[in-house]
Short mmCIF file of C-alpha atoms in Angstrom, two decimals:
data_model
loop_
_atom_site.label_atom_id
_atom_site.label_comp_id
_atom_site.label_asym_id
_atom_site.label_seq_id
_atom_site.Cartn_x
_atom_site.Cartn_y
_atom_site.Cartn_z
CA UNK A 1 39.29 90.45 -110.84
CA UNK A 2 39.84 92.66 -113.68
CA UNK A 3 42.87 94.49 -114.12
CA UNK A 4 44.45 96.64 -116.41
CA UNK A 5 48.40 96.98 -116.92
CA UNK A 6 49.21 100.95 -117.27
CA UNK A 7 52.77 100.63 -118.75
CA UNK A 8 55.58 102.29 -117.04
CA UNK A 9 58.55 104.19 -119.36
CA UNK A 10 61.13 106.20 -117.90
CA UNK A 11 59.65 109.82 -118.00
CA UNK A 12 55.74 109.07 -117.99
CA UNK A 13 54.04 111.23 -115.77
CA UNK A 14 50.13 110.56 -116.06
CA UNK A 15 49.86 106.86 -114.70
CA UNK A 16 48.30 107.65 -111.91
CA UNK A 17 46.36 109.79 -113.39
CA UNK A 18 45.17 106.81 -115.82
CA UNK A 19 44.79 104.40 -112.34
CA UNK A 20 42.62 106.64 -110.43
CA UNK A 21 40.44 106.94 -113.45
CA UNK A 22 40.28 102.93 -113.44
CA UNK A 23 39.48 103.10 -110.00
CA UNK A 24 36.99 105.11 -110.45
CA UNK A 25 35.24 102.78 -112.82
CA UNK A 26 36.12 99.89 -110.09
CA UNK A 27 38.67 98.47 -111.90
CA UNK A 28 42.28 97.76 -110.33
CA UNK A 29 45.34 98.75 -112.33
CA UNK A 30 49.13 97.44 -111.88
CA UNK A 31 52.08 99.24 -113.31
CA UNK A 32 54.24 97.29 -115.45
CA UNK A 33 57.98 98.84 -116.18
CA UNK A 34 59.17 98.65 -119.38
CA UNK A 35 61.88 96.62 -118.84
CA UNK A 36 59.14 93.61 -118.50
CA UNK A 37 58.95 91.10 -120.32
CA UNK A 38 55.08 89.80 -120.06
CA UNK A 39 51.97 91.63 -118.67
CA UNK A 40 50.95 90.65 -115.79
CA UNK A 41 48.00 88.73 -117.00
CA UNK A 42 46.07 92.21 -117.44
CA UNK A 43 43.14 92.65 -119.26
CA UNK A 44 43.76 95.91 -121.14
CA UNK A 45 46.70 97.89 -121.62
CA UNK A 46 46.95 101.49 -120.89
CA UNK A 47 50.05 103.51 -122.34
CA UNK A 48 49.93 107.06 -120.56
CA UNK A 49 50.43 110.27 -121.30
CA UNK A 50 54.06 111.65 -120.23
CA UNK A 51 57.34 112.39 -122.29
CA UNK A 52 58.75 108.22 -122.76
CA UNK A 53 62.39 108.19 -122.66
CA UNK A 54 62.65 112.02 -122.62
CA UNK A 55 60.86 111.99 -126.15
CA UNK A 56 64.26 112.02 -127.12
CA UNK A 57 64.54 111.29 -131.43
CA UNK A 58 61.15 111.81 -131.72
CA UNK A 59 58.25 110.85 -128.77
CA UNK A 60 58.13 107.38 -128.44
CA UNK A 61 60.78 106.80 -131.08
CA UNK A 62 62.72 105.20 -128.10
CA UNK A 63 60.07 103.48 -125.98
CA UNK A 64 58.84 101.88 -129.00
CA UNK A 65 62.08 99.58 -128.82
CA UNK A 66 61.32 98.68 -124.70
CA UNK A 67 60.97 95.14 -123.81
CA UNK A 68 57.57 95.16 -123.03
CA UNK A 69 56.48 96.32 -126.28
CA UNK A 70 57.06 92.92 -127.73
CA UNK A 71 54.20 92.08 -124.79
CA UNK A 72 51.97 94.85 -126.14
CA UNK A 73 52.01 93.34 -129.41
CA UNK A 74 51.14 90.55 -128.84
CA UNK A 75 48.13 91.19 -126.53
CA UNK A 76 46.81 93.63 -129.17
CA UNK A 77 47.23 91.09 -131.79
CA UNK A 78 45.29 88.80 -129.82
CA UNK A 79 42.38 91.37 -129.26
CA UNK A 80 42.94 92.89 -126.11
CA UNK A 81 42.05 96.19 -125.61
CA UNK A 82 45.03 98.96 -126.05
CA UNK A 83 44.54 102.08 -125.25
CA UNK A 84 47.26 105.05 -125.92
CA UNK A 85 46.56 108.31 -124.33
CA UNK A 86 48.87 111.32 -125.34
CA UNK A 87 52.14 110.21 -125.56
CA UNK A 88 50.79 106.66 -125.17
CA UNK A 89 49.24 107.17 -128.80
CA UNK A 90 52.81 108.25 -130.40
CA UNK A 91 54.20 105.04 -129.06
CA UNK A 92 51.41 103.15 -130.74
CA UNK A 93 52.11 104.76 -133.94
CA UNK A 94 56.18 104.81 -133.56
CA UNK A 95 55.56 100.77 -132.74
CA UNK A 96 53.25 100.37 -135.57
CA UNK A 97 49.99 99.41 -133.74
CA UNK A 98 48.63 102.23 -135.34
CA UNK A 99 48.74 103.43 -138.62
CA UNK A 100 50.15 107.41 -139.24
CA UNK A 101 52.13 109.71 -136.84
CA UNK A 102 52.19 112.66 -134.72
CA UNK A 103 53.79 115.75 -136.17
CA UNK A 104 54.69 118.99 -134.18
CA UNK A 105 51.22 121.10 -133.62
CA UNK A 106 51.33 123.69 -136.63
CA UNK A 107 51.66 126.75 -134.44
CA UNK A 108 54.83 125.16 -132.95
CA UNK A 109 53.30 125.76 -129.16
CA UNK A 110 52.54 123.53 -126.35
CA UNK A 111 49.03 123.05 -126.26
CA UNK A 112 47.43 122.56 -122.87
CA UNK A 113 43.90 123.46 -123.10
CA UNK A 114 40.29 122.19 -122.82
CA UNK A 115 39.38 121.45 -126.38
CA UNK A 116 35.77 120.05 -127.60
CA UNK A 117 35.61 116.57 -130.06
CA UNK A 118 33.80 114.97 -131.57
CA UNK A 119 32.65 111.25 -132.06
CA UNK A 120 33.55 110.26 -135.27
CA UNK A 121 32.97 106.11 -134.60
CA UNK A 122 31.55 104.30 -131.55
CA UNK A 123 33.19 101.09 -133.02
CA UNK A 124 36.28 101.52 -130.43
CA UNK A 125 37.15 99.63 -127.39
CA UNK A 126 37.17 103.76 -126.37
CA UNK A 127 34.03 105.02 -127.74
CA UNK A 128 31.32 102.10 -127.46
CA UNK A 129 29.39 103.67 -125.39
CA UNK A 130 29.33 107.05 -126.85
CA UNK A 131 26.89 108.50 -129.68
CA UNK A 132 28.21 109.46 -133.30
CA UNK A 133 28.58 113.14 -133.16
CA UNK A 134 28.68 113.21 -129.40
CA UNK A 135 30.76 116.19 -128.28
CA UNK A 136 32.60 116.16 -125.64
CA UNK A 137 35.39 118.18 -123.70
CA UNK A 138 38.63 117.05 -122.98
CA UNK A 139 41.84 118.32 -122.12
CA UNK A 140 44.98 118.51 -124.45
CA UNK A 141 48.74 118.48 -123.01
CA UNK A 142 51.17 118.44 -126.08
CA UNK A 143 53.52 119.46 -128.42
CA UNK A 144 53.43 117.15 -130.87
CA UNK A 145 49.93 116.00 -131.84
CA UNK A 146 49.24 116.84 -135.37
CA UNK A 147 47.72 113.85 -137.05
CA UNK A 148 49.35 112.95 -140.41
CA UNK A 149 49.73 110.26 -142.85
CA UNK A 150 49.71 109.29 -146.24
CA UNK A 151 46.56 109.58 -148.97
CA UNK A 152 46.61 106.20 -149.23
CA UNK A 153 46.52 105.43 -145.16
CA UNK A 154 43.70 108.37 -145.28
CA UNK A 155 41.48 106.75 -147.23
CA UNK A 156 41.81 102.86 -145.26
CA UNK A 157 41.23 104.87 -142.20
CA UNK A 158 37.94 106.72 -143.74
CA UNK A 159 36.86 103.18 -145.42
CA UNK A 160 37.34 101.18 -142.11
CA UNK A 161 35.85 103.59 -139.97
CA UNK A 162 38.74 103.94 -137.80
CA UNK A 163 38.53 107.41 -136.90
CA UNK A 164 37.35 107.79 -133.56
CA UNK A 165 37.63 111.26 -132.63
CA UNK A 166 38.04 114.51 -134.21
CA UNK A 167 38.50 117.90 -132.79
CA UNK A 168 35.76 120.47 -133.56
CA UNK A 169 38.48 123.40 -134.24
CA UNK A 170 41.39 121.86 -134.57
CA UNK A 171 43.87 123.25 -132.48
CA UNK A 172 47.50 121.39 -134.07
CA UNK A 173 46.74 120.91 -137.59
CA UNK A 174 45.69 117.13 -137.44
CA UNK A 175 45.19 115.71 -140.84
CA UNK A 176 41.26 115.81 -141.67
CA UNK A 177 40.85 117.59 -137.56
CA UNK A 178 41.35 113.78 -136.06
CA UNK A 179 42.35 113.48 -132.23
CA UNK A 180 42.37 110.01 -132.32
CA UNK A 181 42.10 106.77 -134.37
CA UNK A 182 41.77 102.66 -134.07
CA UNK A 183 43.23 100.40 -135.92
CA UNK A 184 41.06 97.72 -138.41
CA UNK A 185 39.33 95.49 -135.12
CA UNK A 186 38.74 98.99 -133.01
CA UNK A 187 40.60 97.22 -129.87
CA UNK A 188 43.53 99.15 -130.00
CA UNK A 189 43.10 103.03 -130.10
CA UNK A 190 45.22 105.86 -129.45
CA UNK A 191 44.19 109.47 -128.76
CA UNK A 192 45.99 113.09 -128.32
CA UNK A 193 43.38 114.05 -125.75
CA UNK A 194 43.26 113.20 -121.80
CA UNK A 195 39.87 111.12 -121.03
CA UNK A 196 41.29 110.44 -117.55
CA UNK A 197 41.44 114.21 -117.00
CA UNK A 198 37.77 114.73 -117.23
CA UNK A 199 36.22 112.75 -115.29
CA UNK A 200 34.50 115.37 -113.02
CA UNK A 201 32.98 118.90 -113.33
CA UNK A 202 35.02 120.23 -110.52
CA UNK A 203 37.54 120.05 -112.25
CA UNK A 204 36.46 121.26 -115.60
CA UNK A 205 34.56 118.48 -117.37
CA UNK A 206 33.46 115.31 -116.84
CA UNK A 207 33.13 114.16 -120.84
CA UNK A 208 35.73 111.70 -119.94
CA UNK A 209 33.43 109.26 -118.12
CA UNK A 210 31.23 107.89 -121.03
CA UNK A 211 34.73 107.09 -122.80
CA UNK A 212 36.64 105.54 -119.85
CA UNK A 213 33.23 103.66 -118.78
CA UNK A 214 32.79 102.43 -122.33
CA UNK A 215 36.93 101.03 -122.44
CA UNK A 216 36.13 99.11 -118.90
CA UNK A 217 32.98 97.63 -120.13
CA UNK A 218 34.90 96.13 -123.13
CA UNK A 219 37.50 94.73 -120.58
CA UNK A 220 34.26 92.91 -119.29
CA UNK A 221 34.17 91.19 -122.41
CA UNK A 222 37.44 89.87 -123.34
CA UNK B 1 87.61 99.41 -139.22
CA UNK B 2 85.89 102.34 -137.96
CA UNK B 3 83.46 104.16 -140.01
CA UNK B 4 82.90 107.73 -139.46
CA UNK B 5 78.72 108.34 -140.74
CA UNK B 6 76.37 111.16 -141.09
CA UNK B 7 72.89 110.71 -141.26
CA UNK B 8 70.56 113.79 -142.31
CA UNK B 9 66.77 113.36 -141.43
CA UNK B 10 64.06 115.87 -143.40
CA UNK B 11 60.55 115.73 -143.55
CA UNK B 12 58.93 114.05 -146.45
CA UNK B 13 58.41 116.29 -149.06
CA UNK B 14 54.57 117.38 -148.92
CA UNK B 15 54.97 116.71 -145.48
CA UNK B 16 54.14 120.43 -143.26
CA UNK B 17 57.05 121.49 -141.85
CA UNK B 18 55.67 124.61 -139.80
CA UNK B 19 59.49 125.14 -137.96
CA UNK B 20 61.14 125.62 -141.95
CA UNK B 21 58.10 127.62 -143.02
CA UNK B 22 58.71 129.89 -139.60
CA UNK B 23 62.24 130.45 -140.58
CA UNK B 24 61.45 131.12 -143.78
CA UNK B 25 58.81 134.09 -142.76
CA UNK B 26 61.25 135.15 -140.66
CA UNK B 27 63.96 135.83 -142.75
CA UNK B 28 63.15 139.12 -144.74
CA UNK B 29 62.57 140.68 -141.36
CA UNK B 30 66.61 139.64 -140.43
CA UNK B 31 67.93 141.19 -143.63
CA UNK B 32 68.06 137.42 -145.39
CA UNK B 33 65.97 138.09 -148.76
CA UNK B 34 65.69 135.64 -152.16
CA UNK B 35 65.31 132.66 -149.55
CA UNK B 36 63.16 130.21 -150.46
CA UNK B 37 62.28 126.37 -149.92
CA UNK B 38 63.79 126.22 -145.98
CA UNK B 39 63.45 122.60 -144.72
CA UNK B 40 64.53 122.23 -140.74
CA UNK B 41 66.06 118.56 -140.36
CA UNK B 42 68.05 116.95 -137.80
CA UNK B 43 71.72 115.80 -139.00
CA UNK B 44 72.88 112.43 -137.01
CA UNK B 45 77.03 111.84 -136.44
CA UNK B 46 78.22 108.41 -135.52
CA UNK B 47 81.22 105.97 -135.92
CA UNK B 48 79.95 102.39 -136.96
CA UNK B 49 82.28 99.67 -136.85
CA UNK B 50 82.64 96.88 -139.15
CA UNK B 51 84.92 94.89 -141.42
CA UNK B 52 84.25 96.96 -144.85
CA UNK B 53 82.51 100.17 -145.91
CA UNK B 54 79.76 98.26 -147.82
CA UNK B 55 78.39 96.58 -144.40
CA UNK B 56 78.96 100.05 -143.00
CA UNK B 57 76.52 101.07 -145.28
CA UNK B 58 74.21 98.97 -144.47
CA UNK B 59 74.09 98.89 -140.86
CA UNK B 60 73.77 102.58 -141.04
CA UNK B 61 71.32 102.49 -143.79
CA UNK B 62 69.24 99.45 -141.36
CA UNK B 63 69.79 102.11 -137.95
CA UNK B 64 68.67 104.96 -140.29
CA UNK B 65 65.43 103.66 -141.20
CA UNK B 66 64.49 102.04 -138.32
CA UNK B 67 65.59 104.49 -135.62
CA UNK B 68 66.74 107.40 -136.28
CA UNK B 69 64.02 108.44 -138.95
CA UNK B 70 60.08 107.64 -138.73
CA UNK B 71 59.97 106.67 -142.60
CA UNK B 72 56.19 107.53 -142.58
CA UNK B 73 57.05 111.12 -142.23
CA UNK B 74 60.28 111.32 -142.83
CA UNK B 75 63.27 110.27 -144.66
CA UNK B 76 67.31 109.77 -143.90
CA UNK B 77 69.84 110.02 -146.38
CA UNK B 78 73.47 108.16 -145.04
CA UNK B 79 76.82 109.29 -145.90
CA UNK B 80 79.93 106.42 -144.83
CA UNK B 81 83.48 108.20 -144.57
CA UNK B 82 83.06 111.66 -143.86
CA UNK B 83 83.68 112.92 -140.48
#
């Protein structure tokens, strides 16, 4: 049975957001706190959107420093898939599993919007079943999502083909318009949008889909 | 031996920072002219104990760069015995 651990911090809000979306897919999800010290045995790892640890310092400045991100490590180290939705991606980068960080959004507002992007590399665990230069719509939720790193980190992320996603008008003054990245294998990726929020027209879009179906097929393969 | 420390945290410079370049625009409007340069930072006050003021300095230096600032975007300066 395949199942995916959707990590628990005190103040995440979208995890069952992120396990209906695996259910839709068929896949069964467990919630691990992040006071744990292993995984559960999962076969992916989904950090959720929310506000870890109050987003206190800076988001996921804190949760970075939680037990179970020793676990996370590991299992992304090993080739697991990782993914890091919203807040999920600034704990990636806080922890170092991804390169870069999130930066307040230039116009210093929340955004919540639906916002269109674009698929910059369908090497991901995320985006393997996409097309390059698929658009797609997905919902933003943040205040801090500006992309931004160094020249240097820039140019291994262009050369490695580790940007994943970029935003067609950039709404928060990413670095180069990105909305999300992988790192060097493609099994760990982090993104500012919500894929698990669009996953049917009712309710706005259903771009989501070919993104969440393409991260549970790779599950399939581990 | 108690240590009193403050730790100041700016953005890199080159690194946006759209909250200092709002305060800046704002300024002329409030009456504040000739200002130039505003960075908006986040100033950290803690007592660290230890046996001298060198190891002080370090832990602070060691909590500084691995907590309180994210040194890809950001970086701390540490002052030990001012309160």
């Amino acid at each position: 049975m395949t199942r995916v651990a959707i990590v628990l911090f005190p103040g995440s809000n979208c995890e069952y957001d992120a396990a209906l979306a695996m259910r839709e897919f068929g896949v069964d999800s467990t919630f691990v706190f992040h006071t744990a010290t292993d995984l559960d045995d999962a076969d992916a790892v989904i950090l959720p959107g929310g506000f870890a640890h109050g987003d206190y310092l800076r988001p996921g400045a804190l949760a970075r420093f939680s037990p179970v991100m020793a676990s996370v490590a590991r299992f992304a180290a090993a080739g697991g898939p990782v993914l890091g939705i919203c807040n999920g991606f600034q704990v990636l980068t806080e922890a170092g599993l991804l390169p870069g960080a999130l930066q307040k959004n230039r116009g210093l507002t929340f955004l919540s919007e639906p916002t269109t992007v674009v698929v910059a590399s369908t090497r991901s665990v995320l985006t393997r079943a996409a097309t390059p230069g698929q658009e797609l719509v997905i919902p933003i939720n943040h205040f801090s999502g500006a992309y931004t790193c160094d020249d240097a980190t820039y140019r291994e992320l262009v050369e490695n083909d580790q940007i994943v996603l970029r935003y067609r008008d950039n709404p928060n003054g990413s670095r180069d318009d990105v909305a999300g990245i992988s790192n060097v294998a493609g099994n760990v990726v982090g993104l500012m949008p919500h894929p698990e929020r669009a996953l049917s027209t009712l309710l706005g879009s259903a771009d989501g889909r070919v993104l969440l179906e393409g991260f549970v097929e790779s599950l399939a393969r581990v | 031996m108690n240590y009193p420390v403050v730790v100041d945290v700016s953005l890199r410079p080159g690194i946006a920072d759209p909250e200092g370049a709002t305060i800046e625009r704002a300024l002329p409007a409030l009456g504040f002219t000739g200002v130039s340069a505003v960075r908006a930072g986040k100033s950290f006050r803690l007592v660290i104990d230890a046996p001298d003021e060198a190891t002080a300095r370090d832990r602070a230096r060691a909590l500084a760069d691995r907590v309180l600032s994210n040194p890809v975007i950001e970086v701390a300066t540490v002052r030990v015995g001012e309160s």
